[in-house]
PDB file of C-alpha atoms in Angstrom:
ATOM      1  CA  ASP A 190      23.291  86.131 129.904  1.00  0.00           C
ATOM      2  CA  ALA A 191      26.066  86.494 127.343  1.00  0.00           C
ATOM      3  CA  GLY A 192      24.128  88.950 125.209  1.00  0.00           C
ATOM      4  CA  VAL A 193      23.896  88.916 121.435  1.00  0.00           C
ATOM      5  CA  ILE A 194      27.013  87.312 119.979  1.00  0.00           C
ATOM      6  CA  GLN A 195      28.296  88.167 116.527  1.00  0.00           C
ATOM      7  CA  SER A 196      31.182  86.794 114.521  1.00  0.00           C
ATOM      8  CA  PRO A 197      33.524  87.678 113.062  1.00  0.00           C
ATOM      9  CA  ARG A 198      34.199  91.021 114.729  1.00  0.00           C
ATOM     10  CA  HIS A 199      36.329  92.141 111.816  1.00  0.00           C
ATOM     11  CA  GLU A 200      36.435  90.877 108.264  1.00  0.00           C
ATOM     12  CA  VAL A 201      38.622  92.105 105.452  1.00  0.00           C
ATOM     13  CA  THR A 202      37.992  90.581 102.063  1.00  0.00           C
ATOM     14  CA  GLU A 203      38.461  91.272  98.409  1.00  0.00           C
ATOM     15  CA  MET A 204      35.762  92.289  95.995  1.00  0.00           C
ATOM     16  CA  GLY A 205      33.912  89.314  94.606  1.00  0.00           C
ATOM     17  CA  GLN A 206      34.432  87.092  97.626  1.00  0.00           C
ATOM     18  CA  GLU A 207      31.593  85.607  99.656  1.00  0.00           C
ATOM     19  CA  VAL A 208      31.116  86.949 103.154  1.00  0.00           C
ATOM     20  CA  THR A 209      29.116  85.262 105.905  1.00  0.00           C
ATOM     21  CA  LEU A 210      28.283  87.042 109.133  1.00  0.00           C
ATOM     22  CA  ARG A 211      26.894  85.127 112.076  1.00  0.00           C
ATOM     23  CA  CYS A 212      24.657  85.975 114.987  1.00  0.00           C
ATOM     24  CA  LYS A 213      23.477  84.218 118.114  1.00  0.00           C
ATOM     25  CA  PRO A 214      20.561  86.074 119.726  1.00  0.00           C
ATOM     26  CA  ILE A 215      19.792  86.168 123.422  1.00  0.00           C
ATOM     27  CA  SER A 216      18.038  82.996 124.490  1.00  0.00           C
ATOM     28  CA  GLY A 217      14.275  83.488 124.669  1.00  0.00           C
ATOM     29  CA  HIS A 218      14.177  86.435 122.289  1.00  0.00           C
ATOM     30  CA  ASP A 219      12.015  85.695 119.308  1.00  0.00           C
ATOM     31  CA  TYR A 220      12.778  88.768 117.200  1.00  0.00           C
ATOM     32  CA  LEU A 221      16.096  89.057 115.394  1.00  0.00           C
ATOM     33  CA  PHE A 222      17.212  92.054 113.350  1.00  0.00           C
ATOM     34  CA  TRP A 223      20.106  92.731 111.007  1.00  0.00           C
ATOM     35  CA  TYR A 224      21.205  96.374 110.717  1.00  0.00           C
ATOM     36  CA  ARG A 225      23.928  97.979 108.666  1.00  0.00           C
ATOM     37  CA  GLN A 226      25.682 101.167 109.807  1.00  0.00           C
ATOM     38  CA  THR A 227      27.641 103.515 107.582  1.00  0.00           C
ATOM     39  CA  MET A 228      28.614 107.159 107.889  1.00  0.00           C
ATOM     40  CA  MET A 229      26.563 108.038 104.836  1.00  0.00           C
ATOM     41  CA  ARG A 230      23.341 106.177 105.601  1.00  0.00           C
ATOM     42  CA  GLY A 231      23.396 105.700 109.368  1.00  0.00           C
ATOM     43  CA  LEU A 232      21.647 102.664 110.857  1.00  0.00           C
ATOM     44  CA  GLU A 233      19.595 100.840 108.266  1.00  0.00           C
ATOM     45  CA  LEU A 234      17.369  97.842 108.939  1.00  0.00           C
ATOM     46  CA  LEU A 235      18.132  95.121 106.429  1.00  0.00           C
ATOM     47  CA  ILE A 236      15.831  92.321 107.530  1.00  0.00           C
ATOM     48  CA  TYR A 237      14.103  90.990 110.611  1.00  0.00           C
ATOM     49  CA  PHE A 238      12.810  87.620 111.736  1.00  0.00           C
ATOM     50  CA  ASN A 239      10.087  86.571 114.149  1.00  0.00           C
ATOM     51  CA  ASN A 240      10.222  82.995 115.401  1.00  0.00           C
ATOM     52  CA  ASN A 241      12.819  82.205 112.726  1.00  0.00           C
ATOM     53  CA  VAL A 242      10.570  83.433 109.916  1.00  0.00           C
ATOM     54  CA  PRO A 243      11.632  86.441 107.817  1.00  0.00           C
ATOM     55  CA  ILE A 244       9.011  89.149 108.289  1.00  0.00           C
ATOM     56  CA  ASP A 245      10.376  92.128 106.404  1.00  0.00           C
ATOM     57  CA  ASP A 246      13.341  92.021 104.047  1.00  0.00           C
ATOM     58  CA  SER A 247      12.554  95.242 102.221  1.00  0.00           C
ATOM     59  CA  GLY A 248      15.794  96.753 103.495  1.00  0.00           C
ATOM     60  CA  MET A 249      18.015  94.157 101.847  1.00  0.00           C
ATOM     61  CA  PRO A 250      19.849  96.210  99.238  1.00  0.00           C
ATOM     62  CA  GLU A 251      19.931  93.675  96.428  1.00  0.00           C
ATOM     63  CA  ASP A 252      20.031  90.021  95.528  1.00  0.00           C
ATOM     64  CA  ARG A 253      23.628  89.750  96.583  1.00  0.00           C
ATOM     65  CA  PHE A 254      22.404  89.849 100.166  1.00  0.00           C
ATOM     66  CA  SER A 255      20.636  86.939 101.817  1.00  0.00           C
ATOM     67  CA  ALA A 256      19.785  86.061 105.402  1.00  0.00           C
ATOM     68  CA  LYS A 257      18.693  82.884 107.094  1.00  0.00           C
ATOM     69  CA  MET A 258      17.609  81.813 110.535  1.00  0.00           C
ATOM     70  CA  PRO A 259      17.601  78.017 110.616  1.00  0.00           C
ATOM     71  CA  ASN A 260      16.802  77.892 114.328  1.00  0.00           C
ATOM     72  CA  ALA A 261      16.070  80.131 117.295  1.00  0.00           C
ATOM     73  CA  SER A 262      19.719  80.458 118.274  1.00  0.00           C
ATOM     74  CA  PHE A 263      21.466  81.193 115.009  1.00  0.00           C
ATOM     75  CA  SER A 264      21.237  83.514 112.029  1.00  0.00           C
ATOM     76  CA  THR A 265      23.497  84.323 109.099  1.00  0.00           C
ATOM     77  CA  LEU A 266      23.797  87.256 106.742  1.00  0.00           C
ATOM     78  CA  LYS A 267      25.536  86.408 103.496  1.00  0.00           C
ATOM     79  CA  ILE A 268      26.889  88.700 100.809  1.00  0.00           C
ATOM     80  CA  GLN A 269      27.833  87.102  97.525  1.00  0.00           C
ATOM     81  CA  PRO A 270      29.620  88.552  95.672  1.00  0.00           C
ATOM     82  CA  SER A 271      30.851  91.327  97.940  1.00  0.00           C
ATOM     83  CA  GLU A 272      31.591  94.835  96.676  1.00  0.00           C
ATOM     84  CA  PRO A 273      33.538  97.751  98.214  1.00  0.00           C
ATOM     85  CA  ARG A 274      30.292  99.649  98.839  1.00  0.00           C
ATOM     86  CA  ASP A 275      29.255  96.849 101.208  1.00  0.00           C
ATOM     87  CA  SER A 276      31.916  98.004 103.645  1.00  0.00           C
ATOM     88  CA  ALA A 277      30.114  98.844 106.879  1.00  0.00           C
ATOM     89  CA  VAL A 278      29.480  97.673 110.412  1.00  0.00           C
ATOM     90  CA  TYR A 279      26.754  95.048 110.491  1.00  0.00           C
ATOM     91  CA  PHE A 280      24.815  94.749 113.723  1.00  0.00           C
ATOM     92  CA  CYS A 281      22.567  91.948 114.826  1.00  0.00           C
ATOM     93  CA  ALA A 282      19.964  92.705 117.496  1.00  0.00           C
ATOM     94  CA  SER A 283      17.294  90.700 119.284  1.00  0.00           C
ATOM     95  CA  SER A 284      14.292  91.600 121.389  1.00  0.00           C
ATOM     96  CA  PHE A 285      11.828  90.089 123.823  1.00  0.00           C
ATOM     97  CA  PRO A 286       8.890  88.040 122.635  1.00  0.00           C
ATOM     98  CA  GLY A 287       5.465  89.543 122.167  1.00  0.00           C
ATOM     99  CA  LEU A 288       6.491  93.138 122.714  1.00  0.00           C
ATOM    100  CA  LEU A 289       5.746  95.419 119.795  1.00  0.00           C
ATOM    101  CA  SER A 290       8.663  97.689 119.122  1.00  0.00           C
ATOM    102  CA  GLY A 291      10.471  96.452 122.211  1.00  0.00           C
ATOM    103  CA  GLU A 292      13.974  97.227 123.414  1.00  0.00           C
ATOM    104  CA  LEU A 293      16.655  96.064 121.020  1.00  0.00           C
ATOM    105  CA  PHE A 294      19.737  94.316 122.376  1.00  0.00           C
ATOM    106  CA  PHE A 295      22.586  94.831 119.928  1.00  0.00           C
ATOM    107  CA  GLY A 296      25.607  92.657 119.395  1.00  0.00           C
ATOM    108  CA  GLU A 297      29.077  94.163 119.197  1.00  0.00           C
ATOM    109  CA  GLY A 298      28.880  94.292 115.407  1.00  0.00           C
ATOM    110  CA  SER A 299      30.899  92.874 112.535  1.00  0.00           C
ATOM    111  CA  ARG A 300      33.096  95.421 110.782  1.00  0.00           C
ATOM    112  CA  LEU A 301      33.361  94.466 107.112  1.00  0.00           C
ATOM    113  CA  THR A 302      35.928  95.933 104.775  1.00  0.00           C
ATOM    114  CA  VAL A 303      35.751  94.973 101.117  1.00  0.00           C
ATOM    115  CA  LEU A 304      38.838  95.949  99.133  1.00  0.00           C
TER     116      LEU A 304
ATOM    117  CA  GLN B 245      10.961 107.493 106.255  1.00  0.00           C
ATOM    118  CA  GLN B 246      13.923 108.465 108.382  1.00  0.00           C
ATOM    119  CA  PRO B 247      13.190 110.738 111.382  1.00  0.00           C
ATOM    120  CA  VAL B 248      15.085 114.004 111.563  1.00  0.00           C
ATOM    121  CA  GLN B 249      17.290 114.698 114.545  1.00  0.00           C
ATOM    122  CA  SER B 250      18.573 118.047 115.715  1.00  0.00           C
ATOM    123  CA  PRO B 251      21.095 119.285 116.449  1.00  0.00           C
ATOM    124  CA  GLN B 252      23.583 117.147 114.528  1.00  0.00           C
ATOM    125  CA  ALA B 253      26.230 117.772 117.136  1.00  0.00           C
ATOM    126  CA  VAL B 254      26.544 119.487 120.483  1.00  0.00           C
ATOM    127  CA  ILE B 255      29.468 120.180 122.773  1.00  0.00           C
ATOM    128  CA  LEU B 256      28.916 120.678 126.473  1.00  0.00           C
ATOM    129  CA  ARG B 257      30.908 121.253 129.589  1.00  0.00           C
ATOM    130  CA  GLU B 258      30.328 118.833 132.427  1.00  0.00           C
ATOM    131  CA  GLY B 259      27.237 119.841 134.380  1.00  0.00           C
ATOM    132  CA  GLU B 260      25.484 121.598 131.505  1.00  0.00           C
ATOM    133  CA  ASP B 261      22.136 120.565 130.060  1.00  0.00           C
ATOM    134  CA  ALA B 262      21.215 119.537 126.525  1.00  0.00           C
ATOM    135  CA  VAL B 263      18.107 118.752 124.498  1.00  0.00           C
ATOM    136  CA  ILE B 264      18.055 116.498 121.448  1.00  0.00           C
ATOM    137  CA  ASN B 265      15.027 116.533 119.194  1.00  0.00           C
ATOM    138  CA  CYS B 266      13.563 113.902 116.902  1.00  0.00           C
ATOM    139  CA  SER B 267      10.734 114.535 114.480  1.00  0.00           C
ATOM    140  CA  SER B 268       8.874 112.520 111.901  1.00  0.00           C
ATOM    141  CA  SER B 269       6.523 113.344 109.062  1.00  0.00           C
ATOM    142  CA  LYS B 270       4.559 110.153 109.752  1.00  0.00           C
ATOM    143  CA  ALA B 271       2.224 109.229 112.599  1.00  0.00           C
ATOM    144  CA  LEU B 272       4.229 107.432 115.244  1.00  0.00           C
ATOM    145  CA  TYR B 273       3.446 104.613 117.631  1.00  0.00           C
ATOM    146  CA  SER B 274       6.721 104.571 119.492  1.00  0.00           C
ATOM    147  CA  VAL B 275      10.005 106.397 119.870  1.00  0.00           C
ATOM    148  CA  HIS B 276      13.164 104.689 121.070  1.00  0.00           C
ATOM    149  CA  TRP B 277      16.327 106.381 122.247  1.00  0.00           C
ATOM    150  CA  TYR B 278      19.751 104.740 122.060  1.00  0.00           C
ATOM    151  CA  ARG B 279      23.272 105.891 122.841  1.00  0.00           C
ATOM    152  CA  GLN B 280      26.293 104.616 120.974  1.00  0.00           C
ATOM    153  CA  LYS B 281      29.865 105.175 122.049  1.00  0.00           C
ATOM    154  CA  HIS B 282      32.602 105.128 119.471  1.00  0.00           C
ATOM    155  CA  GLY B 283      33.362 101.597 118.293  1.00  0.00           C
ATOM    156  CA  GLU B 284      30.602 100.072 120.388  1.00  0.00           C
ATOM    157  CA  ALA B 285      27.051  98.863 119.859  1.00  0.00           C
ATOM    158  CA  PRO B 286      24.032 101.100 120.445  1.00  0.00           C
ATOM    159  CA  VAL B 287      22.647 100.777 123.956  1.00  0.00           C
ATOM    160  CA  PHE B 288      18.992 101.216 124.797  1.00  0.00           C
ATOM    161  CA  LEU B 289      17.983 104.214 126.900  1.00  0.00           C
ATOM    162  CA  MET B 290      14.192 104.257 126.827  1.00  0.00           C
ATOM    163  CA  ILE B 291      10.991 103.724 124.869  1.00  0.00           C
ATOM    164  CA  LEU B 292       8.081 106.113 124.687  1.00  0.00           C
ATOM    165  CA  LEU B 293       4.826 104.685 123.446  1.00  0.00           C
ATOM    166  CA  LYS B 294       1.801 106.418 122.037  1.00  0.00           C
ATOM    167  CA  GLY B 295      -0.366 107.463 124.932  1.00  0.00           C
ATOM    168  CA  GLY B 296       2.516 107.012 127.353  1.00  0.00           C
ATOM    169  CA  GLU B 297       4.004 109.442 129.824  1.00  0.00           C
ATOM    170  CA  GLN B 298       7.285 111.223 129.880  1.00  0.00           C
ATOM    171  CA  LYS B 299       9.997 108.862 131.009  1.00  0.00           C
ATOM    172  CA  GLY B 300      13.176 109.298 132.962  1.00  0.00           C
ATOM    173  CA  HIS B 301      16.413 107.401 133.356  1.00  0.00           C
ATOM    174  CA  GLU B 302      18.626 108.921 136.051  1.00  0.00           C
ATOM    175  CA  LYS B 303      19.292 112.421 134.726  1.00  0.00           C
ATOM    176  CA  ILE B 304      18.148 111.561 131.237  1.00  0.00           C
ATOM    177  CA  SER B 305      14.473 111.919 130.409  1.00  0.00           C
ATOM    178  CA  ALA B 306      12.348 112.156 127.294  1.00  0.00           C
ATOM    179  CA  SER B 307       8.963 113.300 126.097  1.00  0.00           C
ATOM    180  CA  PHE B 308       6.791 112.276 123.186  1.00  0.00           C
ATOM    181  CA  ASN B 309       4.334 114.661 121.526  1.00  0.00           C
ATOM    182  CA  GLU B 310       2.085 112.405 119.464  1.00  0.00           C
ATOM    183  CA  LYS B 311       0.250 115.226 117.736  1.00  0.00           C
ATOM    184  CA  LYS B 312       3.446 116.780 116.469  1.00  0.00           C
ATOM    185  CA  GLN B 313       5.190 113.432 115.885  1.00  0.00           C
ATOM    186  CA  GLN B 314       8.100 114.691 117.909  1.00  0.00           C
ATOM    187  CA  SER B 315      10.208 113.469 120.783  1.00  0.00           C
ATOM    188  CA  SER B 316      12.831 115.239 122.827  1.00  0.00           C
ATOM    189  CA  LEU B 317      15.613 113.775 124.944  1.00  0.00           C
ATOM    190  CA  TYR B 318      16.696 115.851 127.933  1.00  0.00           C
ATOM    191  CA  LEU B 319      20.110 115.434 129.492  1.00  0.00           C
ATOM    192  CA  THR B 320      20.555 117.384 132.702  1.00  0.00           C
ATOM    193  CA  ALA B 321      23.755 118.032 134.623  1.00  0.00           C
ATOM    194  CA  SER B 322      25.677 116.157 131.950  1.00  0.00           C
ATOM    195  CA  GLN B 323      28.510 113.837 132.890  1.00  0.00           C
ATOM    196  CA  LEU B 324      31.568 112.832 130.899  1.00  0.00           C
ATOM    197  CA  SER B 325      30.007 109.393 130.446  1.00  0.00           C
ATOM    198  CA  TYR B 326      27.141 110.931 128.477  1.00  0.00           C
ATOM    199  CA  SER B 327      29.408 111.496 125.495  1.00  0.00           C
ATOM    200  CA  GLY B 328      28.416 109.509 122.441  1.00  0.00           C
ATOM    201  CA  THR B 329      26.004 109.519 119.537  1.00  0.00           C
ATOM    202  CA  TYR B 330      22.323 109.524 120.372  1.00  0.00           C
ATOM    203  CA  PHE B 331      19.866 107.931 117.993  1.00  0.00           C
ATOM    204  CA  CYS B 332      16.129 108.067 117.972  1.00  0.00           C
ATOM    205  CA  GLY B 333      14.299 105.173 116.382  1.00  0.00           C
ATOM    206  CA  THR B 334      10.683 105.539 115.388  1.00  0.00           C
ATOM    207  CA  GLY B 335       8.063 102.853 115.029  1.00  0.00           C
ATOM    208  CA  ARG B 336       4.677 102.986 113.414  1.00  0.00           C
ATOM    209  CA  GLU B 337       1.653 100.841 114.256  1.00  0.00           C
ATOM    210  CA  THR B 338       1.627  99.390 110.794  1.00  0.00           C
ATOM    211  CA  SER B 339       5.326  98.569 110.783  1.00  0.00           C
ATOM    212  CA  GLY B 340       5.412  95.898 113.463  1.00  0.00           C
ATOM    213  CA  SER B 341       8.787  95.807 115.130  1.00  0.00           C
ATOM    214  CA  ARG B 342      10.491  97.720 112.364  1.00  0.00           C
ATOM    215  CA  LEU B 343      12.320 100.805 113.647  1.00  0.00           C
ATOM    216  CA  THR B 344      13.674 103.573 111.486  1.00  0.00           C
ATOM    217  CA  PHE B 345      16.625 105.387 113.019  1.00  0.00           C
ATOM    218  CA  GLY B 346      17.592 109.016 112.667  1.00  0.00           C
ATOM    219  CA  GLU B 347      21.090 110.048 111.625  1.00  0.00           C
ATOM    220  CA  GLY B 348      22.171 110.602 115.180  1.00  0.00           C
ATOM    221  CA  THR B 349      23.298 113.508 117.344  1.00  0.00           C
ATOM    222  CA  GLN B 350      26.913 113.532 118.435  1.00  0.00           C
ATOM    223  CA  LEU B 351      27.221 114.715 122.027  1.00  0.00           C
ATOM    224  CA  THR B 352      30.579 115.606 123.509  1.00  0.00           C
ATOM    225  CA  VAL B 353      30.913 116.430 127.189  1.00  0.00           C
ATOM    226  CA  ASN B 354      34.170 118.076 128.171  1.00  0.00           C
ATOM    227  CA  PRO B 355      35.569 118.512 131.688  1.00  0.00           C
TER     228      PRO B 355
END
C-alpha cells in the first residue's frame, strides 16, 4: 500500500491567500485525522472524520479553517485567509475501521509557510 | 488536556537504557507511543489499552498504570536508530478516536 498521501509537501504563500492541503488516506481506513504540528504547541488534533462524516472539529482554531471529506479517498483542509501564525506542518493520518483509538498512519506532512 | 512527558530531552550513548514517562490528570482508556525523526512523520510504536498488559517491541517496551494514569516507555540497549522525538498520545473512553499528544521527549543516541 502507498500509505497516506499528502500534497503539497511544501507550500509558501503570502498572508491573505487561500491555502488548500490535500490528503488521500489508506484504502479501507474509515477514520481520517488532520493534525497541526508547531514547536510551540506540539501535535494538535484539528478535526477528524469517520466514514467521511466530521465527528469532532473542536480543534479547528477559527472560522478561517475548514475541512471536507467528499469521499472515502480524499480530504481537504482549507485556510482562507491565511496568516503567518498558521505556519506549521500539517499532518493527515488514517486508521483502521472499527478500532477505538487504533494505530494512526501518518502522511509525510505538508509544511506551510505564510509570509 | 495534554499529557505531560518527562524528561523533555535525554542524551544516551549507544547501549545505554532510557525511560520516558507520560502522565495525565484524566482517567485514560489508552496510551499510544510514537517516534518521529527529524523532518519525518510520526511512526507508531505501540498501544496500551486499559486492562491490557505491558507490551514490547524488540528492545522497546511500555507499561500502563491505569490507577495513576501513567505510562512509561522503556528503551534498552539503545541503538543509534532510536534517536528521535517520542510522543505519547492519550485517549479517553469518552473521546472516541481523539488522541491528545504530549509535547514529546527528544532522545539522542550517540556512538
